[in-house]
Amino acid sequence: MDVIERWSGRYACLLQSALRLGNEQFAAHLGIAVRTVATWHSDATLVPRREMQQLLDTAHEQAPPAARQRFALLLAKEQAPADSTPPGAQALRVAIAVVVRDSDVLLVCRRDDDAGITWQFPAGVIKPGGKAETTTVRETLDETGVHCAVRQHLGNRLHPVTGVLCEYFLCEYLAGEATNSDAAENIDVMWVPRNAVPRFIPVDTIFPPILAVLEEQT
């Protein structure tokens, strides 16, 4: 049994992800305000007050076994040594763009040898010495024909499926028609309603700050 001696905003968000709940659902589950959950997403180091610590303890203890297992896996990855790459090796980093236009968000449909096809946010590998923000804008344009500008850095994490270090950016749409400009890797490009993103991407794999942003924007 994993015991959290002191909950932080980050650990609370990991529990939310393990329970597969959106911000409003998680807030209702704990009996707290939605803005409190949003605060945890914006400040991972925040230490909730004692009463909130107890609520999180209870939510964790009463979580279904599958959710408890997911939380343990997420926690293990979070607490893993930051530098686990072999000496001299360059950790693979990927820049991911969450491009919003009014009530829509931009998605690409990728070819996947194992899963067939998968819907994802536009992304590209950050070259050694390269800037994540520059990669985000360039790769979005190369993949989709959409010009965008970085509005906010949403954070980073080791992806729960691929294990790649991902840098996430909220981006503002500037111009361009969404087209599949990289037919070798992608099958389609599409604007989808923000509240429909979980229909395309499993919600438990979406970075919690992205869910928070999409809920705020709707």
mmCIF file of C-alpha atoms in Angstrom:
data_model
loop_
_atom_site.group_PDB
_atom_site.id
_atom_site.type_symbol
_atom_site.label_atom_id
_atom_site.label_comp_id
_atom_site.label_asym_id
_atom_site.label_seq_id
_atom_site.Cartn_x
_atom_site.Cartn_y
_atom_site.Cartn_z
ATOM 1 C CA MET A 1 0.000 0.000 0.000
ATOM 2 C CA ASP A 2 1.415 3.377 -1.041
ATOM 3 C CA VAL A 3 1.118 6.006 1.677
ATOM 4 C CA ILE A 4 1.493 9.715 0.936
ATOM 5 C CA GLU A 5 2.966 11.386 3.995
ATOM 6 C CA ARG A 6 2.213 14.846 2.647
ATOM 7 C CA TRP A 7 0.064 15.604 -0.363
ATOM 8 C CA SER A 8 1.168 18.260 -2.839
ATOM 9 C CA GLY A 9 -0.619 19.763 -5.797
ATOM 10 C CA ARG A 10 1.297 17.374 -8.046
ATOM 11 C CA TYR A 11 0.373 14.259 -6.060
ATOM 12 C CA ALA A 12 -3.264 15.364 -5.955
ATOM 13 C CA CYS A 13 -3.216 15.711 -9.752
ATOM 14 C CA LEU A 14 -1.707 12.219 -10.071
ATOM 15 C CA LEU A 15 -4.563 10.847 -7.963
ATOM 16 C CA GLN A 16 -7.047 12.679 -10.183
ATOM 17 C CA SER A 17 -5.450 11.155 -13.264
ATOM 18 C CA ALA A 18 -5.497 7.679 -11.704
ATOM 19 C CA LEU A 19 -9.210 8.073 -10.938
ATOM 20 C CA ARG A 20 -9.773 9.280 -14.523
ATOM 21 C CA LEU A 21 -11.780 12.288 -13.414
ATOM 22 C CA GLY A 22 -11.998 15.756 -14.922
ATOM 23 C CA ASN A 23 -11.578 18.825 -12.735
ATOM 24 C CA GLU A 24 -15.273 19.211 -11.949
ATOM 25 C CA GLN A 25 -15.696 15.487 -11.270
ATOM 26 C CA PHE A 26 -12.640 15.375 -9.005
ATOM 27 C CA ALA A 27 -13.807 18.436 -7.113
ATOM 28 C CA ALA A 28 -17.242 16.870 -6.607
ATOM 29 C CA HIS A 29 -15.611 13.597 -5.538
ATOM 30 C CA LEU A 30 -13.678 15.412 -2.816
ATOM 31 C CA GLY A 31 -16.447 17.864 -1.980
ATOM 32 C CA ILE A 32 -14.317 20.938 -2.729
ATOM 33 C CA ALA A 33 -14.383 23.883 -5.150
ATOM 34 C CA VAL A 34 -13.288 23.398 -8.762
ATOM 35 C CA ARG A 35 -10.928 26.359 -8.426
ATOM 36 C CA THR A 36 -9.007 24.442 -5.746
ATOM 37 C CA VAL A 37 -8.325 21.612 -8.190
ATOM 38 C CA ALA A 38 -7.307 24.140 -10.839
ATOM 39 C CA THR A 39 -4.873 25.663 -8.330
ATOM 40 C CA TRP A 40 -3.207 22.278 -7.836
ATOM 41 C CA HIS A 41 -2.658 22.053 -11.585
ATOM 42 C CA SER A 42 -1.125 25.508 -11.732
ATOM 43 C CA ASP A 43 1.147 25.024 -8.705
ATOM 44 C CA ALA A 44 2.512 21.482 -8.331
ATOM 45 C CA THR A 45 4.441 22.389 -5.156
ATOM 46 C CA LEU A 46 1.417 23.704 -3.267
ATOM 47 C CA VAL A 47 0.800 21.828 0.011
ATOM 48 C CA PRO A 48 -2.938 21.624 0.800
ATOM 49 C CA ARG A 49 -4.107 22.448 4.322
ATOM 50 C CA ARG A 50 -4.698 19.701 6.894
ATOM 51 C CA GLU A 51 -8.405 19.156 6.145
ATOM 52 C CA MET A 52 -7.611 18.788 2.443
ATOM 53 C CA GLN A 53 -4.822 16.322 3.241
ATOM 54 C CA GLN A 54 -7.392 14.188 5.044
ATOM 55 C CA LEU A 55 -9.820 14.355 2.112
ATOM 56 C CA LEU A 56 -7.090 13.209 -0.261
ATOM 57 C CA ASP A 57 -6.097 10.415 2.133
ATOM 58 C CA THR A 58 -9.684 9.174 2.173
ATOM 59 C CA ALA A 59 -10.064 9.428 -1.619
ATOM 60 C CA HIS A 60 -6.877 7.417 -2.060
ATOM 61 C CA GLU A 61 -7.837 4.776 0.534
ATOM 62 C CA GLN A 62 -11.323 4.323 -0.957
ATOM 63 C CA ALA A 63 -10.198 4.300 -4.594
ATOM 64 C CA PRO A 64 -10.902 1.107 -6.603
ATOM 65 C CA PRO A 65 -7.961 -1.322 -6.842
ATOM 66 C CA ALA A 66 -7.347 -0.495 -10.521
ATOM 67 C CA ALA A 67 -7.153 3.223 -9.731
ATOM 68 C CA ARG A 68 -4.833 2.527 -6.800
ATOM 69 C CA GLN A 69 -2.556 0.571 -9.139
ATOM 70 C CA ARG A 70 -2.556 3.375 -11.711
ATOM 71 C CA PHE A 71 -1.699 5.875 -8.968
ATOM 72 C CA ALA A 72 1.186 3.704 -7.771
ATOM 73 C CA LEU A 73 2.586 3.518 -11.314
ATOM 74 C CA LEU A 74 2.256 7.267 -11.835
ATOM 75 C CA LEU A 75 3.848 7.911 -8.452
ATOM 76 C CA ALA A 76 6.758 5.580 -9.210
ATOM 77 C CA LYS A 77 7.468 7.422 -12.464
ATOM 78 C CA GLU A 78 7.189 10.778 -10.708
ATOM 79 C CA GLN A 79 9.676 9.736 -8.023
ATOM 80 C CA ALA A 80 12.120 8.051 -10.420
ATOM 81 C CA PRO A 81 15.583 9.674 -10.702
ATOM 82 C CA ALA A 82 15.473 12.616 -13.093
ATOM 83 C CA ASP A 83 18.580 11.517 -14.962
ATOM 84 C CA SER A 84 18.144 7.862 -15.836
ATOM 85 C CA THR A 85 19.776 7.969 -19.271
ATOM 86 C CA PRO A 86 23.105 6.227 -19.883
ATOM 87 C CA PRO A 87 26.253 8.396 -19.667
ATOM 88 C CA GLY A 88 26.714 10.402 -22.848
ATOM 89 C CA ALA A 89 23.186 9.672 -24.091
ATOM 90 C CA GLN A 90 20.686 12.397 -24.933
ATOM 91 C CA ALA A 91 17.244 11.972 -23.373
ATOM 92 C CA LEU A 92 14.487 12.022 -26.001
ATOM 93 C CA ARG A 93 12.398 15.167 -25.557
ATOM 94 C CA VAL A 94 9.220 15.971 -27.430
ATOM 95 C CA ALA A 95 7.400 19.307 -27.722
ATOM 96 C CA ILE A 96 3.604 19.015 -27.790
ATOM 97 C CA ALA A 97 1.272 21.778 -28.976
ATOM 98 C CA VAL A 98 -2.250 22.222 -27.648
ATOM 99 C CA VAL A 99 -3.489 24.637 -30.316
ATOM 100 C CA VAL A 100 -6.829 26.284 -29.561
ATOM 101 C CA ARG A 101 -9.074 28.181 -31.968
ATOM 102 C CA ASP A 102 -12.277 29.513 -30.453
ATOM 103 C CA SER A 103 -14.017 26.387 -29.089
ATOM 104 C CA ASP A 104 -11.850 23.881 -30.970
ATOM 105 C CA VAL A 105 -8.475 22.200 -30.490
ATOM 106 C CA LEU A 106 -6.177 20.803 -33.178
ATOM 107 C CA LEU A 107 -5.527 17.041 -33.368
ATOM 108 C CA VAL A 108 -3.580 14.823 -35.755
ATOM 109 C CA CYS A 109 -4.265 11.172 -36.523
ATOM 110 C CA ARG A 110 -0.973 9.244 -36.581
ATOM 111 C CA ARG A 111 -0.055 5.923 -38.091
ATOM 112 C CA ASP A 112 1.033 3.489 -35.384
ATOM 113 C CA ASP A 113 2.569 0.112 -36.196
ATOM 114 C CA ASP A 114 1.307 -1.375 -32.925
ATOM 115 C CA ALA A 115 -2.035 0.357 -32.319
ATOM 116 C CA GLY A 116 -3.040 1.000 -35.935
ATOM 117 C CA ILE A 117 -3.920 4.701 -35.673
ATOM 118 C CA THR A 118 -3.913 7.098 -32.723
ATOM 119 C CA TRP A 119 -5.174 10.653 -32.291
ATOM 120 C CA GLN A 120 -2.683 13.036 -30.685
ATOM 121 C CA PHE A 121 -1.806 16.692 -30.325
ATOM 122 C CA PRO A 122 0.763 17.968 -32.870
ATOM 123 C CA ALA A 123 4.257 17.135 -31.639
ATOM 124 C CA GLY A 124 7.879 16.985 -32.662
ATOM 125 C CA VAL A 125 11.230 15.845 -31.303
ATOM 126 C CA ILE A 126 13.331 18.602 -29.739
ATOM 127 C CA LYS A 127 16.808 18.371 -31.240
ATOM 128 C CA PRO A 128 19.830 18.588 -28.902
ATOM 129 C CA GLY A 129 20.411 22.262 -28.151
ATOM 130 C CA GLY A 130 17.052 23.228 -29.686
ATOM 131 C CA LYS A 131 14.336 25.289 -27.985
ATOM 132 C CA ALA A 132 11.097 23.548 -27.093
ATOM 133 C CA GLU A 133 8.981 26.612 -27.972
ATOM 134 C CA THR A 134 10.541 26.894 -31.440
ATOM 135 C CA THR A 135 10.043 23.175 -32.057
ATOM 136 C CA THR A 136 6.400 23.428 -31.027
ATOM 137 C CA VAL A 137 5.584 26.171 -33.532
ATOM 138 C CA ARG A 138 7.687 24.701 -36.363
ATOM 139 C CA GLU A 139 6.409 21.134 -36.064
ATOM 140 C CA THR A 140 2.787 22.259 -35.877
ATOM 141 C CA LEU A 141 3.220 24.189 -39.116
ATOM 142 C CA ASP A 142 5.079 21.338 -40.821
ATOM 143 C CA GLU A 143 2.484 18.748 -39.791
ATOM 144 C CA THR A 144 -0.750 20.677 -40.167
ATOM 145 C CA GLY A 145 -0.176 23.891 -42.120
ATOM 146 C CA VAL A 146 -1.384 25.856 -39.076
ATOM 147 C CA HIS A 147 0.540 28.883 -37.820
ATOM 148 C CA CYS A 148 0.422 29.231 -34.033
ATOM 149 C CA ALA A 149 2.087 31.108 -31.186
ATOM 150 C CA VAL A 150 3.016 29.730 -27.765
ATOM 151 C CA ARG A 151 0.802 31.240 -25.086
ATOM 152 C CA GLN A 152 1.762 29.206 -21.998
ATOM 153 C CA HIS A 153 4.077 26.405 -20.911
ATOM 154 C CA LEU A 154 1.803 23.809 -19.300
ATOM 155 C CA GLY A 155 4.590 21.725 -17.793
ATOM 156 C CA ASN A 156 6.401 18.491 -18.557
ATOM 157 C CA ARG A 157 6.275 14.812 -17.640
ATOM 158 C CA LEU A 158 7.416 11.356 -18.644
ATOM 159 C CA HIS A 159 4.604 10.112 -20.872
ATOM 160 C CA PRO A 160 2.753 7.241 -19.115
ATOM 161 C CA VAL A 161 2.705 5.121 -22.294
ATOM 162 C CA THR A 162 5.884 5.975 -24.211
ATOM 163 C CA GLY A 163 8.169 7.039 -21.342
ATOM 164 C CA VAL A 164 9.359 10.002 -23.452
ATOM 165 C CA LEU A 165 9.957 13.358 -21.736
ATOM 166 C CA CYS A 166 7.189 15.638 -23.024
ATOM 167 C CA GLU A 167 7.064 19.449 -22.886
ATOM 168 C CA TYR A 168 3.502 20.765 -23.227
ATOM 169 C CA PHE A 169 2.533 24.189 -24.575
ATOM 170 C CA LEU A 170 -0.810 25.937 -24.883
ATOM 171 C CA CYS A 171 -0.756 27.652 -28.283
ATOM 172 C CA GLU A 172 -2.921 30.267 -29.946
ATOM 173 C CA TYR A 173 -4.114 29.784 -33.530
ATOM 174 C CA LEU A 174 -2.884 32.526 -35.869
ATOM 175 C CA ALA A 175 -3.613 31.490 -39.459
ATOM 176 C CA GLY A 176 -3.721 28.645 -41.952
ATOM 177 C CA GLU A 177 -6.045 25.827 -42.993
ATOM 178 C CA ALA A 178 -5.632 22.516 -41.168
ATOM 179 C CA THR A 179 -4.271 20.049 -43.720
ATOM 180 C CA ASN A 180 -2.338 16.797 -43.502
ATOM 181 C CA SER A 181 1.095 18.080 -44.485
ATOM 182 C CA ASP A 182 2.958 14.968 -43.306
ATOM 183 C CA ALA A 183 1.267 12.037 -45.064
ATOM 184 C CA ALA A 184 4.181 9.743 -44.190
ATOM 185 C CA GLU A 185 3.339 9.849 -40.456
ATOM 186 C CA ASN A 186 -0.236 11.118 -40.299
ATOM 187 C CA ILE A 187 -3.545 10.053 -41.760
ATOM 188 C CA ASP A 188 -5.639 13.102 -40.964
ATOM 189 C CA VAL A 189 -5.723 16.493 -39.235
ATOM 190 C CA MET A 190 -8.856 17.830 -37.603
ATOM 191 C CA TRP A 191 -10.246 20.612 -35.423
ATOM 192 C CA VAL A 192 -12.426 19.033 -32.726
ATOM 193 C CA PRO A 193 -14.540 20.604 -29.953
ATOM 194 C CA ARG A 194 -12.494 20.935 -26.772
ATOM 195 C CA ASN A 195 -14.969 18.937 -24.705
ATOM 196 C CA ALA A 196 -14.792 16.111 -27.272
ATOM 197 C CA VAL A 197 -11.028 15.510 -26.957
ATOM 198 C CA PRO A 198 -11.482 12.532 -24.543
ATOM 199 C CA ARG A 199 -13.419 10.770 -27.313
ATOM 200 C CA PHE A 200 -10.260 10.786 -29.410
ATOM 201 C CA ILE A 201 -7.528 10.461 -26.757
ATOM 202 C CA PRO A 202 -7.952 8.252 -23.640
ATOM 203 C CA VAL A 203 -8.490 10.662 -20.763
ATOM 204 C CA ASP A 204 -6.085 8.785 -18.459
ATOM 205 C CA THR A 205 -3.207 9.503 -20.865
ATOM 206 C CA ILE A 206 -3.944 13.240 -21.219
ATOM 207 C CA PHE A 207 -1.658 15.493 -19.159
ATOM 208 C CA PRO A 208 -3.947 16.832 -16.344
ATOM 209 C CA PRO A 209 -3.025 20.515 -16.974
ATOM 210 C CA ILE A 210 -4.306 20.063 -20.532
ATOM 211 C CA LEU A 211 -7.658 18.844 -19.202
ATOM 212 C CA ALA A 212 -7.758 21.840 -16.876
ATOM 213 C CA VAL A 213 -7.083 24.273 -19.726
ATOM 214 C CA LEU A 214 -9.684 22.684 -21.999
ATOM 215 C CA GLU A 215 -12.305 22.835 -19.232
ATOM 216 C CA GLU A 216 -11.499 26.490 -18.524
ATOM 217 C CA GLN A 217 -11.790 27.390 -22.192
ATOM 218 C CA THR A 218 -15.197 25.753 -22.779
#
